[in-house]
Amino acid sequence: MGWVMLVLIALAAAAALVLLRVNRLLWSMVGSALMLGAAGYAWQGSPSLPASDARADAQRLADDPSLIDLRERMLGRFTADSAYLTASDAMARAGDRRSAVRAILGGLNRYPRSVMLWTGLGTTLAAHDGNVLSPPAQFAFDQAIRVAPLHPAPHFFLGLAHIRANDYRAARGQWAKALTLSPEGASYRRDIALRLQLLDRLLAEQGG
């Protein structure tokens, strides 16, 4: 089907040249452009494959911008270790989860006690492993909690990893802990409380 369309395009171009009375000296230029396009299609295209609807690549889906904003309000935005997390986010958006993990590991080599990077590593590893809270991801979250036992971020994002793994009961415990650790005047406290409220509604509907 692809080659048929290519021939039709060529015929339409030829007809347009005649109808528009384009100078014959320019015909060779147009023909060269069409031949270049045909060569590119032959090299890159797959004319034998049937047509199909375009689908989004799930691996290229970035995190919800509201979650990135929440993370930055909880952990900081303009710090030395945040640059590694920003690079990891960019690689994850491009669908390269492995490089996203490596970017954070590179940061941890320089900042081994960064709660931001350990929390980010847990989140990124869970995504890399198919939204499953794998042992490496769990270890990263545990390390974040050991580094900063009174910080709400590791508990919140561990809860988010549980949500993505469909373990809502475990997520509820982590989000409740995150809310307890959040200071009263923190800008993100209301965000956590709202998400916990929605999760409680879901658990109630499920009879959990």
XYZ file of N, CA and C in Angstrom:
624
model
N 0.831 -1.202 0.000
C 0.000 0.000 0.000
C 0.871 1.260 0.000
N 2.006 1.195 0.683
C 2.886 2.346 0.738
C 3.407 2.751 -0.624
N 3.792 1.740 -1.442
C 4.305 2.059 -2.776
C 3.211 2.639 -3.659
N 1.981 2.173 -3.494
C 0.864 2.717 -4.286
C 0.682 4.195 -3.978
N 0.708 4.536 -2.702
C 0.558 5.933 -2.307
C 1.707 6.780 -2.848
N 2.904 6.207 -2.874
C 4.061 6.944 -3.378
C 3.895 7.252 -4.862
N 3.399 6.275 -5.626
C 3.163 6.495 -7.056
C 2.088 7.555 -7.263
N 1.021 7.498 -6.440
C -0.053 8.486 -6.557
C 0.453 9.892 -6.253
N 1.326 10.000 -5.285
C 1.904 11.308 -4.962
C 2.726 11.830 -6.130
N 3.497 10.942 -6.752
C 4.313 11.342 -7.895
C 3.442 11.821 -9.051
N 2.344 11.086 -9.317
C 1.427 11.487 -10.399
C 0.762 12.816 -10.089
N 0.377 13.007 -8.812
C -0.250 14.273 -8.422
C 0.727 15.425 -8.571
N 1.995 15.187 -8.226
C 3.009 16.230 -8.373
C 3.208 16.588 -9.845
N 3.232 15.564 -10.693
C 3.405 15.815 -12.126
C 2.236 16.618 -12.685
N 1.028 16.258 -12.266
C -0.145 16.994 -12.728
C -0.115 18.434 -12.253
N 0.340 18.647 -11.001
C 0.426 20.004 -10.477
C 1.432 20.831 -11.259
N 2.530 20.216 -11.689
C 3.533 20.937 -12.474
C 2.950 21.433 -13.784
N 2.126 20.574 -14.400
C 1.519 20.944 -15.688
C 0.473 22.021 -15.500
N -0.421 21.811 -14.518
C -1.524 22.753 -14.303
C -1.029 24.122 -13.863
N 0.026 24.148 -13.073
C 0.554 25.420 -12.580
C 1.542 26.057 -13.552
N 1.817 25.336 -14.671
C 2.699 25.840 -15.709
C 4.081 26.193 -15.155
N 4.590 25.270 -14.346
C 5.925 25.457 -13.782
C 6.955 25.315 -14.899
N 7.958 26.164 -14.882
C 9.019 26.139 -15.883
C 9.642 24.742 -15.939
N 9.817 24.240 -17.148
C 10.350 22.887 -17.317
C 11.749 22.734 -16.729
N 12.468 23.826 -16.608
C 13.809 23.751 -16.044
C 13.763 23.318 -14.568
N 12.612 23.540 -13.908
C 12.470 23.193 -12.505
C 11.939 21.775 -12.304
N 11.494 21.149 -13.405
C 10.909 19.821 -13.261
C 11.932 18.820 -12.716
N 13.176 18.962 -13.166
C 14.195 18.018 -12.714
C 14.436 18.151 -11.212
N 14.327 19.388 -10.711
C 14.517 19.606 -9.273
C 13.411 18.907 -8.482
N 12.162 19.058 -8.936
C 11.035 18.408 -8.271
C 11.173 16.892 -8.343
N 11.582 16.407 -9.529
C 11.765 14.966 -9.676
C 12.841 14.426 -8.751
N 13.917 15.194 -8.577
C 14.988 14.765 -7.676
C 14.494 14.681 -6.235
N 13.653 15.649 -5.844
C 13.112 15.639 -4.486
C 12.228 14.417 -4.272
N 11.413 14.088 -5.287
C 10.550 12.908 -5.175
C 11.374 11.628 -5.111
N 12.428 11.555 -5.914
C 13.278 10.364 -5.889
C 13.997 10.221 -4.550
N 14.396 11.376 -3.978
C 15.047 11.334 -2.675
C 14.077 10.826 -1.606
N 12.824 11.291 -1.683
C 11.813 10.811 -0.750
C 11.558 9.326 -0.924
N 11.515 8.863 -2.165
C 11.288 7.441 -2.423
C 12.434 6.599 -1.891
N 13.663 7.101 -2.075
C 14.816 6.363 -1.564
C 14.772 6.277 -0.043
N 14.392 7.371 0.592
C 14.277 7.358 2.056
C 13.213 6.398 2.527
N 12.090 6.349 1.803
C 11.025 5.422 2.184
C 11.475 3.974 2.012
N 12.193 3.716 0.924
C 12.672 2.351 0.704
C 13.653 1.917 1.782
N 14.404 2.893 2.301
C 15.413 2.568 3.319
C 14.787 2.430 4.698
N 13.912 3.396 5.057
C 13.366 3.440 6.402
C 11.968 2.847 6.514
N 11.219 2.852 5.450
C 9.820 2.438 5.521
C 9.642 0.934 5.552
N 8.393 0.547 5.803
C 8.018 -0.875 5.811
C 6.736 -1.024 4.998
N 6.839 -0.985 3.667
C 5.642 -0.977 2.831
C 4.839 -2.260 2.927
N 5.433 -3.351 3.365
C 4.694 -4.617 3.446
C 3.863 -4.737 4.706
N 4.069 -3.846 5.680
C 3.317 -3.928 6.920
C 1.965 -3.253 6.763
N 0.912 -3.814 7.370
C -0.404 -3.179 7.291
C -0.439 -1.911 8.115
N -1.356 -1.008 7.761
C -1.488 0.236 8.503
C -2.075 -0.049 9.885
N -1.722 0.796 10.847
C -2.265 0.659 12.196
C -2.318 2.021 12.845
N -3.210 2.160 13.840
C -3.347 3.420 14.546
C -2.102 3.710 15.365
N -1.774 4.978 15.475
C -0.624 5.367 16.292
C -0.936 5.137 17.757
N 0.041 4.639 18.498
C -0.120 4.400 19.928
C 1.028 5.041 20.682
N 0.722 5.552 21.833
C 1.769 6.167 22.663
C 2.650 5.087 23.250
N 3.931 5.386 23.333
C 4.876 4.475 23.964
C 4.802 4.678 25.460
N 4.360 3.646 26.174
C 4.176 3.789 27.612
C 5.470 4.116 28.314
N 6.604 3.661 27.777
C 7.878 3.931 28.416
C 8.288 5.388 28.298
N 7.638 6.129 27.400
C 8.016 7.521 27.215
C 7.155 8.463 28.054
N 6.191 7.910 28.786
C 5.323 8.760 29.577
C 6.066 9.267 30.804
N 6.133 10.557 30.928
C 6.785 11.125 32.097
C 5.841 11.097 33.283
N 6.411 11.310 34.469
C 5.591 11.412 35.654
C 4.661 12.602 35.529
N 3.544 12.517 36.246
C 2.606 13.619 36.338
C 3.364 14.870 36.796
N 3.234 15.985 36.045
C 3.953 17.203 36.456
C 3.629 17.630 37.883
N 2.408 17.345 38.343
C 2.057 17.721 39.710
C 2.875 16.928 40.721
N 3.229 15.687 40.378
C 4.055 14.890 41.280
C 5.495 15.396 41.299
N 5.985 15.832 40.148
C 7.332 16.401 40.112
C 7.371 17.690 40.918
N 6.323 18.501 40.787
C 6.249 19.726 41.574
C 6.198 19.411 43.067
N 5.411 18.407 43.439
C 5.330 18.005 44.838
C 6.678 17.510 45.351
N 7.355 16.720 44.539
C 8.678 16.224 44.919
C 9.655 17.365 45.152
N 9.605 18.365 44.273
C 10.526 19.489 44.405
C 10.203 20.326 45.635
N 8.915 20.453 45.968
C 8.563 21.195 47.174
C 8.949 20.434 48.434
N 8.947 19.113 48.354
C 9.313 18.316 49.515
C 10.825 18.195 49.680
N 11.551 18.112 48.580
C 12.975 17.775 48.629
C 13.899 18.895 48.166
N 13.347 19.936 47.581
C 14.183 21.020 47.090
C 14.305 20.995 45.580
N 14.709 22.106 45.028
C 14.745 22.249 43.565
C 16.108 22.676 43.052
N 16.746 23.612 43.708
C 18.000 24.174 43.201
C 19.156 23.774 44.112
N 19.387 22.471 44.174
C 20.491 21.952 44.976
C 21.442 21.182 44.067
N 22.635 20.899 44.577
C 23.631 20.212 43.754
C 23.156 18.823 43.357
N 22.518 18.096 44.281
C 22.088 16.735 43.956
C 20.840 16.710 43.085
N 20.074 17.809 43.068
C 18.862 17.826 42.249
C 19.180 17.784 40.760
N 20.383 18.221 40.369
C 20.749 18.202 38.948
C 20.745 16.776 38.401
N 21.147 15.819 39.222
C 21.150 14.421 38.776
C 19.729 13.899 38.606
N 18.845 14.345 39.482
C 17.459 13.914 39.374
C 16.790 14.540 38.157
N 17.146 15.776 37.847
C 16.617 16.431 36.654
C 17.068 15.692 35.389
N 18.341 15.297 35.367
C 18.843 14.534 34.225
C 18.127 13.190 34.114
N 17.886 12.555 35.247
C 17.186 11.274 35.248
C 15.770 11.430 34.716
N 15.098 12.512 35.114
C 13.739 12.767 34.613
C 13.733 12.890 33.090
N 14.711 13.603 32.553
C 14.778 13.799 31.097
C 14.976 12.466 30.382
N 15.826 11.611 30.927
C 16.057 10.301 30.304
C 14.826 9.404 30.413
N 14.124 9.502 31.525
C 12.901 8.717 31.675
C 11.843 9.174 30.676
N 11.749 10.488 30.450
C 10.781 10.989 29.464
C 11.120 10.493 28.066
N 12.402 10.286 27.798
C 12.827 9.769 26.490
C 12.655 8.259 26.386
N 12.222 7.630 27.469
C 12.005 6.186 27.446
C 13.221 5.365 27.814
N 14.312 6.022 28.223
C 15.547 5.311 28.565
C 15.620 5.159 30.081
N 14.901 4.183 30.614
C 14.835 3.986 32.060
C 16.187 3.555 32.633
N 16.934 2.795 31.866
C 18.222 2.329 32.377
C 19.173 3.504 32.594
N 19.241 4.404 31.635
C 20.098 5.576 31.802
C 19.581 6.479 32.911
N 18.267 6.496 33.106
C 17.695 7.286 34.198
C 18.203 6.778 35.542
N 18.279 5.460 35.678
C 18.806 4.876 36.910
C 20.288 5.211 37.058
N 21.035 5.095 35.964
C 22.475 5.356 36.024
C 22.772 6.797 36.398
N 21.937 7.724 35.948
C 22.154 9.131 36.285
C 22.067 9.347 37.789
N 21.096 8.701 38.424
C 20.951 8.855 39.876
C 22.087 8.154 40.603
N 22.499 6.991 40.116
C 23.626 6.299 40.740
C 24.891 7.145 40.675
N 25.054 7.859 39.570
C 26.194 8.758 39.453
C 26.138 9.851 40.507
N 24.944 10.354 40.768
C 24.796 11.358 41.803
C 25.077 10.811 43.196
N 24.660 9.583 43.433
C 24.889 8.973 44.744
C 26.367 8.705 44.995
N 27.145 8.556 43.943
C 28.591 8.424 44.126
C 29.193 9.685 44.748
N 28.591 10.826 44.448
C 29.077 12.090 44.991
C 28.340 12.483 46.268
N 27.061 12.130 46.345
C 26.248 12.521 47.498
C 25.575 11.277 48.086
N 26.332 10.434 48.751
C 25.793 9.149 49.229
C 24.754 9.276 50.329
N 24.608 10.451 50.938
C 23.611 10.637 51.984
C 22.495 11.580 51.537
N 22.247 11.601 50.231
C 21.187 12.464 49.700
C 19.842 11.744 49.772
N 18.962 12.233 50.622
C 17.627 11.637 50.708
C 16.885 11.822 49.384
N 17.164 12.929 48.714
C 16.541 13.185 47.418
C 16.909 12.096 46.401
N 18.202 11.772 46.320
C 18.646 10.807 45.318
C 18.238 9.383 45.680
N 18.276 9.017 46.955
C 17.838 7.672 47.329
C 16.346 7.501 47.062
N 15.564 8.541 47.359
C 14.129 8.474 47.077
C 13.886 8.399 45.576
N 14.612 9.232 44.816
C 14.471 9.194 43.356
C 14.893 7.869 42.776
N 15.928 7.270 43.354
C 16.391 5.970 42.867
C 15.321 4.904 43.086
N 14.683 4.925 44.241
C 13.619 3.963 44.491
C 12.490 4.094 43.482
N 12.074 5.334 43.227
C 10.994 5.580 42.266
C 11.398 5.140 40.862
N 12.623 5.477 40.463
C 13.091 5.170 39.105
C 13.301 3.667 38.920
N 13.828 2.996 39.927
C 14.000 1.548 39.840
C 12.661 0.836 39.742
N 11.683 1.291 40.503
C 10.356 0.679 40.438
C 9.764 0.828 39.039
N 9.940 2.011 38.434
C 9.455 2.222 37.062
C 10.231 1.361 36.079
N 11.548 1.285 36.256
C 12.393 0.470 35.384
C 11.984 -0.993 35.438
N 11.567 -1.470 36.604
C 11.217 -2.879 36.777
C 9.749 -3.169 36.468
N 9.079 -2.241 35.796
C 7.702 -2.475 35.381
C 6.683 -2.121 36.439
N 6.948 -1.037 37.176
C 6.060 -0.603 38.255
C 5.841 -1.702 39.286
N 6.908 -2.398 39.590
C 6.920 -3.419 40.643
C 7.922 -2.963 41.690
N 7.554 -3.082 42.963
C 8.463 -2.694 44.035
C 9.469 -3.822 44.231
N 10.474 -3.833 43.363
C 11.505 -4.869 43.387
C 12.404 -4.691 44.598
N 13.164 -5.737 44.977
C 14.092 -5.596 46.117
C 15.053 -4.419 45.986
N 15.653 -4.151 44.813
C 16.523 -2.969 44.715
C 15.775 -1.662 44.982
N 14.543 -1.570 44.464
C 13.760 -0.357 44.708
C 13.430 -0.219 46.192
N 13.035 -1.307 46.813
C 12.737 -1.281 48.243
C 13.978 -0.891 49.047
N 15.130 -1.416 48.659
C 16.377 -1.070 49.348
C 16.648 0.428 49.256
N 16.414 1.006 48.077
C 16.666 2.439 47.898
C 15.758 3.261 48.803
N 14.481 2.892 48.865
C 13.570 3.616 49.752
C 13.979 3.436 51.214
N 14.350 2.230 51.593
C 14.789 1.980 52.971
C 16.015 2.823 53.315
N 16.928 2.953 52.352
C 18.127 3.757 52.582
C 17.749 5.226 52.745
N 16.799 5.693 51.955
C 16.343 7.082 52.083
C 15.775 7.327 53.473
N 15.024 6.348 53.990
C 14.442 6.484 55.321
C 15.535 6.449 56.389
N 16.554 5.634 56.189
C 17.662 5.602 57.147
C 18.435 6.915 57.157
N 18.623 7.499 55.982
C 19.346 8.765 55.886
C 18.563 9.901 56.547
N 17.240 9.914 56.334
C 16.404 10.999 56.864
C 15.123 10.398 57.449
N 15.206 9.817 58.652
C 14.055 9.103 59.220
C 12.839 9.983 59.507
N 13.042 11.287 59.622
C 11.933 12.182 59.935
C 11.435 12.962 58.715
N 11.905 12.593 57.541
C 11.480 13.291 56.319
C 10.295 12.551 55.699
N 9.254 13.264 55.290
C 8.071 12.599 54.735
C 8.238 12.064 53.316
N 9.207 12.598 52.558
C 9.310 12.252 51.133
C 9.536 10.765 50.871
N 10.470 10.091 51.555
C 10.656 8.663 51.266
C 9.389 7.849 51.488
N 8.638 8.173 52.533
C 7.404 7.436 52.802
C 6.344 7.736 51.744
N 6.258 8.996 51.337
C 5.253 9.326 50.319
C 5.539 8.610 49.008
N 6.783 8.666 48.544
C 7.093 8.074 47.241
C 7.180 6.553 47.307
N 7.468 6.011 48.464
C 7.330 4.563 48.630
C 5.860 4.184 48.530
N 5.001 4.985 49.130
C 3.565 4.750 48.983
C 3.115 4.845 47.537
N 3.676 5.806 46.795
C 3.329 5.942 45.378
C 3.755 4.703 44.599
N 4.925 4.162 44.931
C 5.373 2.927 44.271
C 4.416 1.778 44.575
N 3.912 1.723 45.806
C 2.916 0.696 46.147
C 1.630 0.902 45.348
N 1.228 2.154 45.176
C 0.022 2.453 44.384
C 0.184 1.917 42.969
N 1.345 2.189 42.368
C 1.573 1.758 40.991
C 1.693 0.248 40.877
N 2.001 -0.398 41.995
C 2.047 -1.867 42.018
C 0.718 -2.462 42.479
N -0.302 -1.598 42.618
C -1.662 -2.018 43.011
C -1.731 -2.584 44.427
N -0.821 -2.164 45.294
C -0.863 -2.571 46.699
C -1.330 -1.364 47.512
N -2.638 -1.144 47.519
C -3.192 0.069 48.101
C -3.117 0.080 49.624
N -3.241 -1.072 50.251
C -3.171 -1.127 51.699
C -1.776 -0.722 52.192
N -0.720 -1.232 51.533
C 0.639 -0.833 51.909
C 0.865 0.644 51.628
N 0.297 1.132 50.547
C 0.442 2.548 50.207
C -0.201 3.422 51.268
N -1.330 2.982 51.793
C -2.055 3.764 52.789
C -1.186 3.986 54.039
N -0.497 2.960 54.475
C 0.354 3.085 55.653
C 1.491 4.068 55.436
N 2.089 4.047 54.237
C 3.205 4.947 53.952
C 2.733 6.391 53.827
N 1.578 6.598 53.198
C 1.072 7.969 53.060
C 0.627 8.537 54.399
N 0.069 7.704 55.259
C -0.296 8.167 56.594
C 0.952 8.589 57.364
N 2.019 7.814 57.226
C 3.286 8.157 57.873
C 3.836 9.460 57.311
N 3.766 9.633 56.005
C 4.251 10.866 55.378
C 3.480 12.074 55.882
N 2.163 11.929 56.037
C 1.352 13.030 56.537
C 1.729 13.372 57.977
N 1.957 12.355 58.778
C 2.348 12.579 60.172
C 3.663 13.335 60.267
N 4.601 13.042 59.353
C 5.919 13.670 59.384
C 5.940 15.053 58.737
N 4.883 15.424 58.048
C 4.863 16.709 57.351
C 4.599 17.851 58.337
N 5.422 18.883 58.315
C 5.197 20.040 59.202
C 3.855 20.707 58.900
N 3.271 21.304 59.911
C 1.957 21.922 59.762
C 1.937 23.002 58.686
N 2.991 23.778 58.591
C 2.986 24.874 57.628
C 3.542 24.531 56.264
N 3.873 23.274 56.028
C 4.481 22.886 54.751
C 3.470 22.994 53.619
N 3.937 23.490 52.468
C 3.034 23.679 51.329
C 2.509 22.371 50.777
N 3.242 21.289 51.020
C 2.868 20.000 50.435
C 1.983 19.171 51.360
N 1.777 19.612 52.595
C 0.995 18.802 53.545
C -0.431 18.568 53.039
N -1.038 19.613 52.499
C -2.407 19.479 51.992
C -2.463 18.509 50.810
N -1.435 18.501 49.958
C -1.394 17.573 48.814
C -1.388 16.122 49.297
N -0.586 15.854 50.312
C -0.519 14.493 50.845
C -1.845 14.107 51.479
N -2.430 15.047 52.250
C -3.704 14.769 52.923
C -4.807 14.474 51.910
N -4.815 15.225 50.804
C -5.838 15.010 49.784
C -5.680 13.644 49.130
N -4.467 13.268 48.810
C -4.227 11.967 48.193
C -4.570 10.828 49.156
N -4.278 11.030 50.421
C -4.616 10.012 51.418
C -6.132 9.876 51.545
N -6.835 10.992 51.482
C -8.294 10.958 51.556
C -8.884 10.200 50.368
N -8.365 10.462 49.177
C -8.848 9.756 47.982
C -8.540 8.265 48.063
N -7.371 7.937 48.596
C -7.012 6.525 48.744
C -7.936 5.835 49.743
N -8.283 6.519 50.826
C -9.203 5.950 51.812
C -10.568 5.675 51.188
N -11.010 6.578 50.314
C -12.274 6.345 49.630
C -12.211 5.105 48.740
N -11.090 4.964 48.038
C -10.921 3.803 47.176
C -10.927 2.516 47.993
N -10.207 2.516 49.108
C -10.166 1.320 49.963
C -11.545 1.020 50.531
N -12.301 2.068 50.862
C -13.650 1.845 51.398
C -14.564 1.224 50.351
N -14.419 1.692 49.099
C -15.234 1.126 48.007
C -14.875 -0.330 47.743
N -13.600 -0.665 47.984
C -13.144 -2.036 47.769
C -13.404 -2.921 48.994
N -13.939 -2.307 50.040
C -14.176 -3.083 51.253
C -12.910 -3.356 52.032
N -11.860 -2.535 51.788
C -10.583 -2.750 52.451
C -10.343 -1.832 53.592
